[in-house]
Structure formats: C-alpha cells, structure tokens
Amino acid sequence: MREVDIDAVPLDRLAGLLEPARAARLARYVDRAREILEGRTIWNVNATAQGGGVAEMLQALLAYTRGAGVSTRWLVLAGDPAFFAITKRLHNVLHGMAGDGGPLGLQEQVVYHEVLERNAATLAPMVRPGDIVLLHDPQTAGLTRVLTERGAHVVWRCHIGRDTPTELTEVGWAFLRPHIEHAAAFIFSRRAYAPDWVPTDRLWVIPPSLDPFTAKNVDLTPADVDAALHEAALKNTTPDHGSLAFTRRDGSTGTVRGHRRLMVDGPPMPRGARFVLQVSRWDRLKDMAGVLTGVAGHLSDLPRDVHLLLAGPDVAGVSDDPEGAEVLQECRGLWATLPARARRRVHLACLPMDDVDENAHLVNALQRRAAVVVQKSLVEGFGLTVTEPMWKAKPVLASAVGGIQDQIVHGESGLLLQDPQDLDAFATMLVDLLTDEEYARLLGTGARSRVRDLFLGDRHLTQYVDLFERLVAAGPGQEQLTTGSAAP
Ligand code: UDP
C-alpha cells in the first residue's frame, strides 16, 4: 500500500464562489464536522492515485477536508496483474458488460482475497477504532470485514453501476456481496445502482463533484490555452504571449514541457481548426472507437474546419486498467483504415501521466479550446468528463446513460444522445452544435449554472458530514458484524 500526500487547501477558497447563504451553510457544516470527527481519522482507500474520476475527486475533497482541520489520509492498494484483471472484469459486469468474458468464481475469489489480505495487513494496524474508512469501488471491497473488526466505521462507495440489473450485474454482485454486506454504509452515485439487498437505512446517494480550482478546472486565458496546446504539439496556434505556467496541487508552479509525441500517428491539429473533443480513459465503455467511426463517417456533413480529437492517458501510466493498451490499439487500427483526407481531420492523443498536474492542465486547455465536447459512453457511472466541460461553459453532447442523465438537462445544459449507438443522430446533433453558435453558447451557459447548482464540492462535503454524523452516533462499526463469514 502506498500513501498519497495531500496538501491542505482552505475551504474559504471554495466558499468564495458560493452565494452567502450557501457559504454560511458550508461553514456550519465544517464546525459540525470538526466536533464529530475530533480524534478520528477519515481514511480513503482506492486503486490508483492518478487516472480516472475517483482519483480526481479524492485529490480535491481531501485537500479541503484537511483545510477544514479534519484528519484524513489516502492509501492506494497494491495489486498484481491477475488481481487487476479480475477487478476490471468486476467493473465491466457491474456496468452490465461482459468485458474479457472471463469467470468470477472461486478461483478468482482466492486471488482477490489474497491480494486484499496482504493490503489489510498494512492498513489494519494503522486504523484506530472509531475511525471512518471509505473504501472505493470493487478493488477495495474485500477490506470491509477486517477493518470493521478493527472497530472502524467502514463505508463502501461504489462509483460505477447500471440503472437496470442484468444477469451480468448479478454475477458481479454475487462476487462482491459477501465482502461488503457488513459495511456500515453504502454510497452510490445514483439510487438505481444499488442492488436490492442493500438496506435502505444504510444506503446513501452521493453524486461526485468538481473542484473549480484544480489545474484541471481553473480559469485560463485563451492565450494560455493556445500556448499550452502549441507547446505540447497538440494544436498549432498563433503565439500570443500566453504563459506555459500552471499551478500544481502542492502550490508550486509547473511549466508545460515541449512534447513532440503526444499525438499518436499524426501531426498536431492545424492552426485555425475547430475541434470536437472526447477525453477518456481508453476503456471500451467510453466508446472512443464509436466516436471515431461516427465522426469519420460523417465528416462531409460537418463544417470543413472541424477536426476530432480523442485524448486519453498514456496507457503505461494507469496501472489498474489492463484494457487501456488494447483499446488504444483498436482505435489506432480504425484510424489507419480511414482515407488519407479523413486521417488529416481525426486525431488520437496520449497525454503524459508522469506528471499528473501537467496532464490536468493539458486536459483543461483542450476542454477550453474545444468547440464541442462529447462523451459517447455506452454506460457511465457518473462522468466527470461531462461535468468538467460543463463547468467551462462548453456545449456538451453526451449519451443519456447513468449519471450523465443527472448532469445534462437536454436542450438546457447540453444535449443527450438517447441511443449511444445511433451514429446518425450523434452526427446530426454535432452538426447542430457546430453550425449554430448561439444555440451552442446558450447550452454552455446553462451547463455552467447546472454545475454551480449541483456539482460543486460543498454539496458533496455536506453530504459526507451528514453520513459521518449518523455513523458516529450509531456506535462502533463492529456492531454491524454478524456471524456470517466473508468469502472465500
Ligand atoms: N482524465 C485525465 N486525463 C486523461 C483522461 C482522463 O485527467 O488523459 C480525467 C478526466 O479529466 C476526468 C477523469 O479522468 O477527471 C475521468 O473521470 P470520469 O468520471 O469521466 O470517468 P472514469 O474514468 O472514472 O470512468
């Protein structure tokens, strides 16, 4: 297990963005939190320190929690390829997708259990009775029992899910249930994601949130955006004295490096091009390949200055996602089959993962410079890649799946694609957004206010405080344990 360092950030910074009544409510909650959590630590455990929405959110929330004077720590579990192949399978089936189609039986339980037992040996002695432990996603579920026995309040938070159960989701839940059923509470991003055996009095619905001040979301001037994209060789721009500096999460200043190879198989986007952007992990469920096919097949319907950029992390840098390299390869294969004139307008980029702050700054610049941001996921737990461009007042076109439906109100704060596989409808909506600037601008404005209303950190943190208050009042976590034994 490895600990992730987080520097405290004062909550005043977030409060400064809020209306006075909302800021005052947050301040009351902070006082309550300090009282309830006095002498306790809140532990977060997940599978990766970088790459993906969970890591993104933990960075911001933990920094504010520390800033509020509450003790919190973040540990990333250690696993091996066999373990991550199983947990990726679980991830896929809980979304109702077969993934690699491999089994989730007794043998997989043994591998899963062994890895988590090793992690528990490091973690359990550090956790004190009365502490609160938030275990994120299937990778960490198997730590529930041992930490509950330790006297901690163990919360299992699931960031993925599917609105309607299928045979596959049942397979995933059958695997996980023995590990988590003793959790003191369960958090899902949507009510519909919770399997029906989760008791309602232990079920909490807490959608994710975005932090406006991180390198990913902070305001940038157009000149700085252009400078960053030019220096990273993602898009040629006309230099306009923009700065290459960005602020790292530890407060220090970073500088965009002169990358030359982020674009896979092709040159930077040309000066003057507008572009449609999808930023995602290289995960089949994000359907990067579908976006490529949908846009490439309709290039003649789109204005001639429009390009497509699919941007994801450098696949060597996301250790808990064994599928990444394969999906990128599939996209490269599709790209290679396009006619030369289409290849000039369709681009794939792998963003560096050796410097997460620079990665975030580049994503920020791309989202800000994009004409339209799409997220054509086949299923989606929540989709911070939708929230982020919405906050930047961009027109977003995304599939009407999972948490995206809670974010976008169709026609007000973006456009929803009812059937993610319908490439004609996808292209038609893209054309609308790219040809009607006023419509695109209105949707962008609506998007920003929707995020301000519903998806900033104060809403998230206050929900956590309500949950922690309930847990602490209910007494030590051990009381949740029954005599049933966890698998295997
Ligand atoms: N992301 C990133 N760099 C990349 C690709 C993705 O920083 O190259 C970020 C993206 O900006 C977002 C997160 O990873 O903050 C993805 O979160 P989301 O909830 O959209 O999906 P998840 O990956 O958790 O399924």
Coordinates of C-alpha atoms and ligand atoms in Angstrom, one line a residue:
M1 CA 0.0 0.0 0.0
R2 CA 1.2 3.5 -0.7
E3 CA 0.0 6.7 0.8
V4 CA -0.8 9.7 -1.4
D5 CA 0.3 13.1 0.0
I6 CA -2.3 15.8 0.0
D7 CA -1.7 19.4 0.9
A8 CA -4.4 21.2 2.8
V9 CA -6.5 23.8 0.9
P10 CA -8.6 26.4 2.9
L11 CA -12.3 25.9 2.3
D12 CA -12.6 29.7 2.1
R13 CA -11.4 29.4 -1.5
L14 CA -14.5 27.3 -2.4
A15 CA -16.8 29.3 -0.1
G16 CA -15.7 32.5 -2.1
L17 CA -17.5 31.1 -5.1
L18 CA -20.8 30.5 -3.4
E19 CA -23.8 32.7 -2.6
P20 CA -23.6 34.0 1.0
A21 CA -26.3 31.7 2.3
R22 CA -24.7 28.6 0.8
A23 CA -21.3 29.6 2.1
A24 CA -22.8 30.1 5.6
R25 CA -24.3 26.6 5.4
L26 CA -21.0 25.2 4.5
A27 CA -19.3 26.9 7.4
R28 CA -21.9 25.5 9.8
Y29 CA -21.2 22.0 8.5
V30 CA -17.5 22.5 8.9
D31 CA -18.0 23.3 12.6
R32 CA -20.1 20.2 13.0
A33 CA -17.6 18.1 11.2
R34 CA -14.8 19.2 13.5
E35 CA -16.8 18.3 16.5
I36 CA -18.0 14.9 15.3
L37 CA -14.6 13.9 13.9
E38 CA -12.4 15.1 16.8
G39 CA -9.8 12.4 17.4
R40 CA -10.8 10.4 14.4
T41 CA -9.2 9.9 11.0
I42 CA -11.1 9.5 7.7
W43 CA -9.3 7.0 5.6
N44 CA -9.8 6.7 1.8
V45 CA -8.6 3.6 0.0
N46 CA -8.8 3.2 -3.8
A47 CA -6.9 1.5 -6.5
T48 CA -5.0 4.4 -8.2
A49 CA -3.5 7.8 -7.3
Q50 CA -4.0 9.1 -10.8
G51 CA -6.2 8.5 -13.9
G52 CA -9.9 8.3 -13.6
G53 CA -12.6 10.1 -11.8
V54 CA -12.1 8.7 -8.3
A55 CA -8.5 9.8 -8.0
E56 CA -9.5 13.2 -9.5
M57 CA -12.2 13.7 -6.8
L58 CA -10.1 12.4 -3.8
Q59 CA -7.4 15.0 -4.6
A60 CA -9.8 17.9 -4.2
L61 CA -12.0 16.6 -1.4
L62 CA -9.2 15.5 0.8
A63 CA -7.4 18.8 0.4
Y64 CA -10.5 20.7 1.6
T65 CA -11.1 18.2 4.4
R66 CA -7.5 18.8 5.6
G67 CA -8.1 22.5 5.2
A68 CA -11.1 22.3 7.4
G69 CA -8.8 20.8 10.1
V70 CA -10.1 17.2 9.9
S71 CA -7.6 14.4 9.8
T72 CA -7.8 12.4 6.6
R73 CA -5.4 10.0 4.7
W74 CA -5.5 8.4 1.3
L75 CA -4.0 5.0 0.6
V76 CA -3.7 3.2 -2.7
L77 CA -3.8 -0.6 -2.6
A78 CA -1.1 -2.7 -4.1
G79 CA -2.2 -5.4 -6.6
D80 CA -0.8 -7.5 -9.4
P81 CA -1.9 -8.0 -13.0
A82 CA -4.1 -11.1 -12.1
F83 CA -5.9 -9.0 -9.4
F84 CA -6.5 -6.1 -11.7
A85 CA -7.7 -8.4 -14.5
I86 CA -10.4 -9.7 -12.0
T87 CA -11.3 -6.2 -10.7
K88 CA -11.6 -4.9 -14.3
R89 CA -13.9 -7.8 -15.0
L90 CA -16.0 -6.8 -12.0
H91 CA -16.0 -3.2 -13.2
N92 CA -17.3 -4.4 -16.6
V93 CA -20.0 -6.7 -15.3
L94 CA -21.3 -4.2 -12.8
H95 CA -21.9 -2.0 -15.8
G96 CA -23.7 -4.9 -17.5
M97 CA -20.9 -5.6 -20.0
A98 CA -19.0 -8.9 -20.4
G99 CA -15.5 -7.3 -20.6
D100 CA -13.0 -10.1 -21.2
G101 CA -15.7 -12.7 -20.6
G102 CA -13.6 -14.5 -18.0
P103 CA -15.0 -16.2 -14.9
L104 CA -15.7 -14.7 -11.5
G105 CA -15.7 -17.9 -9.5
L106 CA -14.0 -19.5 -6.6
Q107 CA -10.5 -19.3 -8.1
E108 CA -10.9 -15.5 -8.7
Q109 CA -12.2 -15.1 -5.1
V110 CA -9.0 -16.7 -3.9
V111 CA -6.7 -14.3 -5.9
Y112 CA -8.9 -11.3 -4.9
H113 CA -8.9 -12.4 -1.2
E114 CA -5.1 -13.0 -1.1
V115 CA -4.2 -9.6 -2.5
L116 CA -6.6 -7.8 -0.1
E117 CA -5.4 -9.8 2.8
R118 CA -1.8 -8.5 2.1
N119 CA -3.1 -5.0 1.9
A120 CA -5.1 -5.4 5.1
A121 CA -2.0 -6.5 6.9
T122 CA -0.5 -3.0 6.3
L123 CA -3.7 -1.0 6.7
A124 CA -5.5 -2.5 9.6
P125 CA -2.8 -1.7 12.3
M126 CA -2.9 1.9 11.3
V127 CA -6.7 2.3 11.6
R128 CA -8.0 3.0 15.1
P129 CA -11.4 2.0 16.5
G130 CA -13.8 4.8 15.7
D131 CA -12.0 5.9 12.6
I132 CA -14.0 6.2 9.3
V133 CA -12.8 4.2 6.3
L134 CA -14.2 5.0 2.8
L135 CA -13.4 2.1 0.5
H136 CA -13.8 3.0 -3.1
D137 CA -15.1 0.6 -5.8
P138 CA -14.8 -3.2 -6.2
Q139 CA -11.0 -3.3 -5.8
T140 CA -11.2 -2.4 -2.2
A141 CA -14.4 -4.1 -1.2
G142 CA -12.6 -7.1 0.4
L143 CA -11.1 -4.9 3.1
T144 CA -14.5 -4.2 4.7
R145 CA -14.6 -7.1 7.1
V146 CA -11.1 -6.8 8.6
L147 CA -11.5 -3.0 9.1
T148 CA -14.9 -3.4 10.6
E149 CA -13.4 -6.0 13.1
R150 CA -10.9 -3.3 13.9
G151 CA -13.8 -1.1 15.1
A152 CA -13.8 1.3 12.3
H153 CA -16.9 2.6 10.6
V154 CA -16.5 1.2 7.1
V155 CA -18.3 2.7 4.2
W156 CA -18.2 1.1 0.8
R157 CA -18.5 3.6 -2.0
C158 CA -19.3 2.4 -5.5
H159 CA -18.7 4.8 -8.3
I160 CA -20.0 2.5 -11.0
G161 CA -23.3 0.9 -11.8
R162 CA -26.1 0.4 -14.1
D163 CA -29.7 1.6 -13.9
T164 CA -31.3 -1.8 -14.6
P165 CA -29.8 -5.1 -13.3
T166 CA -28.9 -7.8 -15.8
E167 CA -27.6 -11.3 -15.4
L168 CA -24.1 -9.9 -15.6
T169 CA -24.6 -7.3 -12.9
E170 CA -25.9 -10.2 -10.7
V171 CA -22.7 -12.1 -11.3
G172 CA -20.7 -9.1 -10.1
W173 CA -22.9 -8.5 -7.0
A174 CA -22.8 -12.2 -6.1
F175 CA -19.0 -11.9 -6.1
L176 CA -18.9 -8.8 -4.0
R177 CA -21.8 -9.2 -1.6
P178 CA -20.1 -11.5 0.9
H179 CA -17.3 -8.9 1.2
I180 CA -19.4 -5.8 1.7
E181 CA -22.6 -6.7 3.2
H182 CA -21.4 -5.8 6.7
A183 CA -20.4 -2.3 5.7
A184 CA -21.8 0.4 8.0
A185 CA -23.0 2.3 4.9
F186 CA -23.0 2.1 1.1
I187 CA -22.7 5.1 -1.2
F188 CA -23.8 5.0 -4.8
S189 CA -23.8 7.8 -7.4
R190 CA -27.4 7.0 -8.3
R191 CA -30.2 5.3 -6.4
A192 CA -30.8 2.9 -9.2
Y193 CA -27.2 1.5 -9.0
A194 CA -27.8 -0.1 -5.5
P195 CA -28.6 -3.8 -5.6
D196 CA -31.9 -4.5 -3.8
W197 CA -30.2 -6.3 -0.9
V198 CA -28.6 -3.1 0.3
P199 CA -30.7 -2.0 3.3
T200 CA -32.2 1.4 2.7
D201 CA -31.1 2.7 6.1
R202 CA -27.5 2.1 5.1
L203 CA -27.8 3.4 1.6
W204 CA -26.6 6.9 0.7
V205 CA -26.8 8.5 -2.7
I206 CA -23.9 11.0 -3.2
P207 CA -23.0 12.0 -6.8
P208 CA -19.5 13.2 -7.5
S209 CA -18.4 16.8 -7.7
L210 CA -15.9 19.0 -9.4
D211 CA -13.3 21.4 -7.9
P212 CA -13.1 24.7 -9.8
F213 CA -9.6 25.5 -8.6
T214 CA -7.6 22.5 -9.6
A215 CA -5.2 22.6 -12.6
K216 CA -8.0 20.7 -14.5
N217 CA -10.6 23.3 -14.0
V218 CA -9.1 26.6 -13.1
D219 CA -9.8 29.6 -15.4
L220 CA -7.2 30.0 -18.2
T221 CA -6.9 32.9 -20.6
P222 CA -7.3 32.0 -24.3
A223 CA -3.6 32.9 -24.8
D224 CA -2.5 30.5 -22.1
V225 CA -4.7 27.8 -23.6
D226 CA -3.1 28.3 -27.0
A227 CA 0.4 28.4 -25.6
A228 CA -0.1 25.1 -23.8
L229 CA -1.6 23.3 -26.8
H230 CA 1.1 24.6 -29.1
E231 CA 4.0 23.6 -26.7
A232 CA 2.6 20.2 -26.2
A233 CA 2.3 19.8 -30.0
L234 CA -1.4 19.1 -29.8
K235 CA -2.5 22.0 -31.9
N236 CA -0.6 24.6 -33.8
T237 CA -1.7 28.1 -32.7
T238 CA -0.5 31.6 -33.4
P239 CA 1.7 32.6 -30.4
D240 CA 0.1 35.4 -28.4
H241 CA 2.4 35.8 -25.3
G242 CA 0.5 33.1 -23.5
S243 CA 2.1 31.6 -20.4
L244 CA 3.1 27.9 -20.1
A245 CA 2.9 28.0 -16.3
F246 CA 0.3 26.2 -14.3
T247 CA -0.2 25.7 -10.5
R248 CA 0.5 22.3 -9.1
R249 CA -1.7 20.7 -6.4
D250 CA 1.1 21.4 -3.9
G251 CA 1.0 25.1 -4.8
S252 CA 4.3 25.2 -6.7
T253 CA 4.5 26.3 -10.4
G254 CA 4.9 23.9 -13.3
T255 CA 5.7 24.6 -16.9
V256 CA 4.3 22.7 -19.9
R257 CA 7.1 20.7 -21.5
G258 CA 7.9 20.8 -25.2
H259 CA 6.2 17.5 -26.0
R260 CA 6.6 16.2 -29.6
R261 CA 4.9 12.8 -29.4
L262 CA 1.6 13.1 -27.7
M263 CA -0.3 12.9 -31.0
V264 CA -0.4 9.2 -31.9
D265 CA 0.4 8.5 -35.6
G266 CA -0.2 12.1 -36.8
P267 CA 0.8 15.8 -36.6
P268 CA -0.8 18.4 -34.3
M269 CA -4.2 19.8 -35.3
P270 CA -3.6 22.7 -37.7
R271 CA -3.9 26.4 -36.8
G272 CA -7.4 27.6 -37.3
A273 CA -9.1 24.2 -36.9
R274 CA -12.1 23.9 -34.6
F275 CA -12.3 20.6 -32.8
V276 CA -14.7 18.1 -31.2
L277 CA -13.1 16.5 -28.2
Q278 CA -13.6 13.4 -26.2
V279 CA -11.3 12.9 -23.2
S280 CA -11.5 9.5 -21.6
R281 CA -9.6 6.6 -20.3
W282 CA -9.0 4.1 -23.0
D283 CA -11.9 1.9 -21.8
R284 CA -14.3 0.2 -24.2
L285 CA -17.3 1.5 -22.3
K286 CA -16.3 5.1 -23.2
D287 CA -16.6 4.1 -26.8
M288 CA -13.7 6.1 -28.2
A289 CA -13.9 3.8 -31.3
G290 CA -17.6 4.7 -31.8
V291 CA -16.8 8.4 -31.7
L292 CA -14.1 7.9 -34.2
T293 CA -16.4 5.9 -36.5
G294 CA -19.3 8.3 -36.0
V295 CA -17.3 11.4 -36.8
A296 CA -15.2 9.9 -39.6
G297 CA -18.3 8.6 -41.3
H298 CA -20.0 12.0 -41.3
L299 CA -17.0 14.3 -42.0
S300 CA -18.7 15.6 -45.2
D301 CA -21.7 16.7 -43.1
L302 CA -19.5 18.7 -40.7
P303 CA -18.1 22.2 -41.4
R304 CA -14.8 21.8 -43.1
D305 CA -12.7 23.3 -40.4
V306 CA -13.9 20.8 -37.9
H307 CA -11.5 18.1 -36.6
L308 CA -11.9 15.3 -34.0
L309 CA -9.5 14.7 -31.1
L310 CA -9.7 11.6 -28.9
A311 CA -7.5 12.2 -25.9
G312 CA -6.7 9.6 -23.2
P313 CA -3.9 8.9 -20.8
D314 CA -0.6 7.4 -21.8
V315 CA -1.6 3.8 -21.4
A316 CA 1.6 2.9 -19.5
G317 CA 0.6 5.3 -16.7
V318 CA -2.7 3.8 -15.5
S319 CA -1.8 0.6 -13.6
D320 CA -5.3 -0.5 -12.6
D321 CA -6.7 -0.5 -16.2
P322 CA -5.3 -3.5 -18.1
E323 CA -7.7 -2.9 -21.0
G324 CA -6.2 0.5 -21.9
A325 CA -3.4 -0.5 -24.3
E326 CA -5.8 -2.8 -26.2
V327 CA -8.5 -0.2 -26.7
L328 CA -5.9 2.4 -27.9
Q329 CA -4.6 -0.2 -30.3
E330 CA -8.1 -0.8 -31.7
C331 CA -8.6 3.0 -32.2
R332 CA -5.2 3.2 -34.0
G333 CA -6.3 0.3 -36.2
L334 CA -9.5 2.1 -37.1
W335 CA -7.7 5.3 -37.8
A336 CA -5.3 3.5 -40.1
T337 CA -8.1 2.3 -42.2
L338 CA -9.5 5.8 -42.8
P339 CA -8.9 7.5 -46.2
A340 CA -6.0 10.0 -46.0
R341 CA -8.2 13.1 -46.1
A342 CA -10.2 11.8 -43.1
R343 CA -7.0 10.9 -41.2
R344 CA -6.0 14.5 -41.5
R345 CA -9.1 15.5 -39.5
V346 CA -9.1 12.8 -36.9
H347 CA -6.5 12.7 -34.2
L348 CA -5.6 10.4 -31.3
A349 CA -3.5 11.7 -28.4
C350 CA -2.0 10.1 -25.3
L351 CA -1.5 12.6 -22.6
P352 CA 1.5 12.2 -20.3
M353 CA 0.9 10.5 -17.0
D354 CA 4.4 11.0 -15.5
D355 CA 3.2 14.5 -14.4
V356 CA -0.4 14.5 -13.3
D357 CA -0.6 18.3 -12.9
E358 CA 0.7 18.9 -16.4
N359 CA -1.8 16.2 -17.6
A360 CA -4.6 18.1 -15.8
H361 CA -3.5 21.4 -17.3
L362 CA -3.5 20.0 -20.8
V363 CA -7.0 18.5 -20.3
N364 CA -8.1 21.9 -19.1
A365 CA -6.7 23.6 -22.2
L366 CA -8.2 21.0 -24.5
Q367 CA -11.6 21.3 -22.9
R368 CA -11.5 25.1 -23.1
R369 CA -10.3 25.2 -26.7
A370 CA -12.8 22.5 -28.0
A371 CA -15.7 23.7 -30.0
V372 CA -17.9 20.9 -28.7
V373 CA -17.1 18.2 -26.1
V374 CA -18.6 14.8 -26.4
Q375 CA -18.9 11.8 -24.1
K376 CA -20.4 9.0 -26.1
S377 CA -20.1 6.4 -23.3
L378 CA -22.1 3.1 -23.6
V379 CA -22.5 3.1 -19.9
E380 CA -21.2 5.6 -17.4
G381 CA -21.1 5.7 -13.6
F382 CA -21.2 9.5 -13.4
G383 CA -18.8 11.0 -15.9
L384 CA -16.6 13.9 -14.6
T385 CA -15.5 14.3 -18.2
V386 CA -19.0 15.7 -18.7
T387 CA -19.0 17.9 -15.6
E388 CA -15.6 19.4 -16.5
P389 CA -16.5 21.0 -19.8
M390 CA -19.9 21.9 -18.5
W391 CA -18.2 24.0 -15.8
K392 CA -16.2 25.6 -18.7
A393 CA -19.5 26.6 -20.3
K394 CA -18.9 24.3 -23.3
P395 CA -21.7 22.8 -25.3
V396 CA -21.6 19.1 -24.4
L397 CA -23.1 16.2 -26.3
A398 CA -23.2 13.0 -24.3
S399 CA -25.0 9.7 -24.1
A400 CA -28.2 9.5 -22.0
V401 CA -26.7 6.9 -19.7
G402 CA -26.0 6.6 -16.0
G403 CA -25.0 9.8 -14.1
I404 CA -24.8 11.8 -17.4
Q405 CA -28.6 11.9 -17.2
D406 CA -28.4 13.7 -13.8
Q407 CA -26.0 16.3 -15.2
I408 CA -27.4 17.3 -18.5
V409 CA -30.9 18.6 -19.0
H410 CA -31.4 18.0 -22.7
G411 CA -31.7 21.3 -24.6
E412 CA -30.9 23.4 -21.5
S413 CA -27.5 22.4 -20.3
G414 CA -26.3 20.2 -23.1
L415 CA -27.6 17.6 -25.5
L416 CA -28.3 13.9 -24.6
L417 CA -27.9 11.2 -27.2
Q418 CA -30.7 8.7 -26.3
D419 CA -29.1 5.8 -28.1
P420 CA -25.3 5.9 -27.8
Q421 CA -25.0 3.5 -30.8
D422 CA -27.0 5.8 -33.1
L423 CA -24.2 7.4 -35.0
D424 CA -26.5 9.3 -37.4
A425 CA -28.3 11.0 -34.5
F426 CA -24.8 11.7 -33.0
A427 CA -23.6 13.4 -36.2
T428 CA -26.8 15.4 -36.6
M429 CA -26.5 16.8 -33.1
L430 CA -22.9 17.6 -33.7
V431 CA -23.7 19.5 -36.9
D432 CA -26.4 21.5 -34.9
L433 CA -23.8 22.5 -32.3
L434 CA -21.1 23.3 -34.8
T435 CA -23.3 25.4 -37.1
D436 CA -25.5 27.3 -34.6
E437 CA -23.1 29.3 -32.4
E438 CA -25.9 31.0 -30.4
Y439 CA -27.5 27.6 -29.5
A440 CA -24.1 26.2 -28.5
R441 CA -23.4 29.3 -26.4
L442 CA -26.8 29.0 -24.6
L443 CA -26.3 25.4 -23.8
G444 CA -22.8 26.2 -22.5
T445 CA -24.2 28.9 -20.2
G446 CA -26.9 26.5 -18.9
A447 CA -24.2 23.9 -18.3
R448 CA -22.1 26.1 -16.1
S449 CA -25.1 27.1 -13.9
R450 CA -26.1 23.5 -13.6
V451 CA -22.7 22.5 -12.3
R452 CA -22.7 25.5 -9.9
D453 CA -26.0 24.5 -8.5
L454 CA -25.5 20.8 -8.1
F455 CA -22.0 19.5 -8.6
L456 CA -19.5 21.6 -6.5
G457 CA -17.7 20.3 -3.5
D458 CA -19.8 22.0 -0.8
R459 CA -22.8 19.8 -1.7
H460 CA -20.5 16.7 -1.6
L461 CA -18.8 17.6 1.7
T462 CA -22.0 18.4 3.5
Q463 CA -23.5 15.0 2.5
Y464 CA -20.4 13.4 3.9
V465 CA -20.8 15.2 7.2
D466 CA -24.4 14.0 7.4
L467 CA -23.3 10.5 6.8
F468 CA -20.4 10.6 9.3
E469 CA -22.6 12.1 12.0
R470 CA -25.0 9.2 11.6
L471 CA -22.2 6.6 11.7
V472 CA -20.6 8.0 14.8
A473 CA -24.0 8.3 16.5
A474 CA -24.7 4.6 15.7
G475 CA -21.6 3.5 17.7
P476 CA -18.6 1.4 16.7
G477 CA -18.6 -0.3 13.4
Q478 CA -18.2 -3.8 14.9
E479 CA -21.9 -3.8 15.8
Q480 CA -22.7 -4.2 12.2
L481 CA -21.0 -7.6 12.1
T482 CA -22.9 -10.8 12.2
T483 CA -21.6 -14.3 12.3
G484 CA -21.6 -14.8 8.6
S485 CA -18.1 -15.2 7.1
A486 CA -16.7 -13.3 4.1
A487 CA -15.8 -15.2 1.0
P488 CA -13.9 -17.3 0.2
Ligands
UDP1 N1 -8.6 12.2 -17.4 C1 -7.4 12.8 -17.3 N2 -6.5 12.6 -18.3 C2 -6.8 11.8 -19.3 C3 -8.1 11.1 -19.4 C4 -9.0 11.4 -18.3 O1 -7.1 13.6 -16.4 O2 -5.9 11.6 -20.2 C5 -9.6 12.5 -16.3 C6 -10.8 13.3 -16.7 O3 -10.5 14.6 -16.9 C7 -11.7 13.0 -15.5 C8 -11.3 11.6 -15.1 O4 -10.0 11.4 -15.7 O5 -11.4 13.9 -14.5 C9 -12.3 10.6 -15.7 O6 -13.4 10.6 -14.8 P1 -14.8 10.1 -15.3 O7 -15.7 10.2 -14.1 O8 -15.2 10.8 -16.5 O9 -14.6 8.6 -15.7 P2 -13.9 7.3 -15.1 O10 -12.5 7.3 -15.7 O11 -13.8 7.5 -13.6 O12 -14.7 6.1 -15.5

